[in-house]
Amino acid sequence: MNSIAKTISKTRKIKGLTQEELAAQAQVNLRTIQRIEKAESEPRSTTLNLICEVLEIDPKELALAET
């Protein structure tokens, strides 16, 4: 699991959200959340921004953690 996947999954759980709730609030497909958290795919910047907005994390910091 890469650091983006870990951070999204960990933050989602800390905030008490299910994958379904995160998907609904971020207005993205549930399967997208599942793939991102399993590190099966890298999120597009727009998707990442939507997820980060819901989770209240800075997408820039998340991107830096990946490098």
Short mmCIF file of N, CA and C in Angstrom, two decimals:
data_model
loop_
_atom_site.label_atom_id
_atom_site.label_comp_id
_atom_site.label_asym_id
_atom_site.label_seq_id
_atom_site.Cartn_x
_atom_site.Cartn_y
_atom_site.Cartn_z
N MET A 1 0.86 -1.18 0.00
CA MET A 1 0.00 0.00 0.00
C MET A 1 0.90 1.23 0.00
N ASN A 2 0.64 2.17 -0.92
CA ASN A 2 1.44 3.38 -0.96
C ASN A 2 0.97 4.39 0.09
N SER A 3 1.72 5.47 0.25
CA SER A 3 1.41 6.41 1.32
C SER A 3 0.09 7.15 1.10
N ILE A 4 -0.28 7.42 -0.15
CA ILE A 4 -1.57 8.07 -0.40
C ILE A 4 -2.69 7.14 0.04
N ALA A 5 -2.59 5.88 -0.35
CA ALA A 5 -3.60 4.89 0.03
C ALA A 5 -3.70 4.76 1.54
N LYS A 6 -2.55 4.67 2.20
CA LYS A 6 -2.52 4.53 3.66
C LYS A 6 -3.14 5.75 4.34
N THR A 7 -2.75 6.93 3.89
CA THR A 7 -3.24 8.16 4.51
C THR A 7 -4.74 8.31 4.34
N ILE A 8 -5.24 8.04 3.16
CA ILE A 8 -6.68 8.16 2.91
C ILE A 8 -7.44 7.16 3.76
N SER A 9 -6.99 5.92 3.76
CA SER A 9 -7.66 4.88 4.54
C SER A 9 -7.64 5.20 6.04
N LYS A 10 -6.46 5.56 6.54
CA LYS A 10 -6.31 5.86 7.96
C LYS A 10 -7.16 7.05 8.38
N THR A 11 -7.12 8.11 7.59
CA THR A 11 -7.88 9.32 7.92
C THR A 11 -9.38 9.06 7.87
N ARG A 12 -9.80 8.28 6.87
CA ARG A 12 -11.22 7.93 6.75
C ARG A 12 -11.69 7.20 8.01
N LYS A 13 -10.89 6.26 8.46
CA LYS A 13 -11.25 5.48 9.65
C LYS A 13 -11.26 6.34 10.90
N ILE A 14 -10.27 7.22 11.04
CA ILE A 14 -10.22 8.12 12.19
C ILE A 14 -11.47 8.99 12.25
N LYS A 15 -11.93 9.43 11.09
CA LYS A 15 -13.11 10.29 11.03
C LYS A 15 -14.41 9.49 11.15
N GLY A 16 -14.29 8.17 11.24
CA GLY A 16 -15.46 7.33 11.43
C GLY A 16 -16.32 7.17 10.20
N LEU A 17 -15.71 7.28 9.03
CA LEU A 17 -16.46 7.14 7.79
C LEU A 17 -16.24 5.76 7.17
N THR A 18 -17.28 5.23 6.57
CA THR A 18 -17.13 4.02 5.78
C THR A 18 -16.68 4.45 4.38
N GLN A 19 -16.25 3.48 3.60
CA GLN A 19 -15.88 3.79 2.22
C GLN A 19 -17.10 4.34 1.46
N GLU A 20 -18.26 3.78 1.76
CA GLU A 20 -19.49 4.23 1.10
C GLU A 20 -19.81 5.68 1.45
N GLU A 21 -19.63 6.04 2.73
CA GLU A 21 -19.91 7.41 3.15
C GLU A 21 -18.92 8.39 2.52
N LEU A 22 -17.65 8.00 2.48
CA LEU A 22 -16.65 8.85 1.85
C LEU A 22 -16.97 9.05 0.37
N ALA A 23 -17.31 7.97 -0.30
CA ALA A 23 -17.65 8.06 -1.72
C ALA A 23 -18.83 8.99 -1.95
N ALA A 24 -19.85 8.86 -1.13
CA ALA A 24 -21.04 9.70 -1.28
C ALA A 24 -20.72 11.17 -1.02
N GLN A 25 -19.98 11.44 0.05
CA GLN A 25 -19.66 12.82 0.38
C GLN A 25 -18.71 13.46 -0.63
N ALA A 26 -17.79 12.68 -1.16
CA ALA A 26 -16.84 13.19 -2.15
C ALA A 26 -17.42 13.17 -3.56
N GLN A 27 -18.58 12.57 -3.71
CA GLN A 27 -19.26 12.44 -5.00
C GLN A 27 -18.40 11.70 -6.03
N VAL A 28 -17.82 10.59 -5.56
CA VAL A 28 -17.08 9.70 -6.45
C VAL A 28 -17.63 8.29 -6.28
N ASN A 29 -17.32 7.44 -7.21
CA ASN A 29 -17.80 6.07 -7.20
C ASN A 29 -17.16 5.29 -6.05
N LEU A 30 -17.92 4.44 -5.41
CA LEU A 30 -17.41 3.60 -4.32
C LEU A 30 -16.22 2.78 -4.80
N ARG A 31 -16.31 2.23 -5.97
CA ARG A 31 -15.21 1.40 -6.51
C ARG A 31 -13.93 2.22 -6.64
N THR A 32 -14.05 3.50 -6.92
CA THR A 32 -12.88 4.38 -7.01
C THR A 32 -12.19 4.45 -5.65
N ILE A 33 -12.97 4.64 -4.59
CA ILE A 33 -12.40 4.69 -3.24
C ILE A 33 -11.72 3.36 -2.92
N GLN A 34 -12.37 2.27 -3.25
CA GLN A 34 -11.80 0.94 -2.97
C GLN A 34 -10.47 0.75 -3.69
N ARG A 35 -10.42 1.14 -4.94
CA ARG A 35 -9.19 0.99 -5.73
C ARG A 35 -8.06 1.86 -5.20
N ILE A 36 -8.40 3.08 -4.79
CA ILE A 36 -7.39 3.98 -4.26
C ILE A 36 -6.84 3.43 -2.95
N GLU A 37 -7.72 3.00 -2.06
CA GLU A 37 -7.27 2.49 -0.75
C GLU A 37 -6.48 1.19 -0.87
N LYS A 38 -6.73 0.41 -1.91
CA LYS A 38 -5.97 -0.83 -2.12
C LYS A 38 -4.72 -0.57 -2.96
N ALA A 39 -4.51 0.70 -3.33
CA ALA A 39 -3.38 1.11 -4.17
C ALA A 39 -3.40 0.41 -5.53
N GLU A 40 -4.60 0.11 -6.01
CA GLU A 40 -4.75 -0.48 -7.34
C GLU A 40 -4.69 0.59 -8.41
N SER A 41 -4.97 1.84 -8.02
CA SER A 41 -4.90 2.94 -8.98
C SER A 41 -4.58 4.23 -8.24
N GLU A 42 -3.96 5.14 -8.96
CA GLU A 42 -3.65 6.46 -8.43
C GLU A 42 -4.83 7.38 -8.74
N PRO A 43 -5.26 8.16 -7.77
CA PRO A 43 -6.40 9.04 -8.03
C PRO A 43 -6.01 10.20 -8.94
N ARG A 44 -6.94 10.60 -9.78
CA ARG A 44 -6.75 11.81 -10.59
C ARG A 44 -6.75 12.99 -9.64
N SER A 45 -6.20 14.08 -10.08
CA SER A 45 -6.08 15.25 -9.19
C SER A 45 -7.45 15.75 -8.74
N THR A 46 -8.44 15.74 -9.63
CA THR A 46 -9.77 16.21 -9.23
C THR A 46 -10.39 15.27 -8.19
N THR A 47 -10.22 13.98 -8.38
CA THR A 47 -10.73 13.00 -7.43
C THR A 47 -10.02 13.14 -6.09
N LEU A 48 -8.71 13.29 -6.14
CA LEU A 48 -7.93 13.45 -4.92
C LEU A 48 -8.37 14.70 -4.16
N ASN A 49 -8.61 15.78 -4.87
CA ASN A 49 -9.05 17.02 -4.23
C ASN A 49 -10.41 16.85 -3.56
N LEU A 50 -11.32 16.14 -4.20
CA LEU A 50 -12.64 15.89 -3.61
C LEU A 50 -12.54 15.06 -2.33
N ILE A 51 -11.73 14.02 -2.38
CA ILE A 51 -11.53 13.15 -1.22
C ILE A 51 -10.88 13.93 -0.08
N CYS A 52 -9.85 14.69 -0.40
CA CYS A 52 -9.13 15.47 0.61
C CYS A 52 -10.04 16.52 1.25
N GLU A 53 -10.92 17.08 0.46
CA GLU A 53 -11.85 18.08 1.00
C GLU A 53 -12.75 17.44 2.07
N VAL A 54 -13.26 16.27 1.78
CA VAL A 54 -14.12 15.57 2.74
C VAL A 54 -13.34 15.17 3.98
N LEU A 55 -12.11 14.69 3.79
CA LEU A 55 -11.30 14.21 4.90
C LEU A 55 -10.56 15.34 5.63
N GLU A 56 -10.66 16.54 5.08
CA GLU A 56 -10.01 17.72 5.64
C GLU A 56 -8.50 17.53 5.75
N ILE A 57 -7.90 17.07 4.65
CA ILE A 57 -6.44 16.98 4.57
C ILE A 57 -5.98 17.76 3.35
N ASP A 58 -4.75 18.23 3.41
CA ASP A 58 -4.18 19.04 2.33
C ASP A 58 -3.64 18.13 1.23
N PRO A 59 -4.20 18.24 0.03
CA PRO A 59 -3.73 17.37 -1.06
C PRO A 59 -2.25 17.59 -1.39
N LYS A 60 -1.74 18.80 -1.17
CA LYS A 60 -0.32 19.07 -1.42
C LYS A 60 0.56 18.27 -0.48
N GLU A 61 0.19 18.21 0.78
CA GLU A 61 0.96 17.43 1.76
C GLU A 61 0.89 15.94 1.42
N LEU A 62 -0.28 15.51 0.98
CA LEU A 62 -0.46 14.11 0.60
C LEU A 62 0.44 13.77 -0.57
N ALA A 63 0.52 14.65 -1.55
CA ALA A 63 1.37 14.42 -2.71
C ALA A 63 2.85 14.42 -2.32
N LEU A 64 3.23 15.28 -1.39
CA LEU A 64 4.62 15.33 -0.93
C LEU A 64 5.02 14.05 -0.19
N ALA A 65 4.08 13.47 0.53
CA ALA A 65 4.36 12.24 1.27
C ALA A 65 4.68 11.10 0.32
N GLU A 66 4.19 11.20 -0.89
CA GLU A 66 4.37 10.15 -1.88
C GLU A 66 5.78 10.17 -2.47
N THR A 67 6.44 11.32 -2.44
CA THR A 67 7.76 11.44 -3.07
C THR A 67 8.87 11.02 -2.16
#
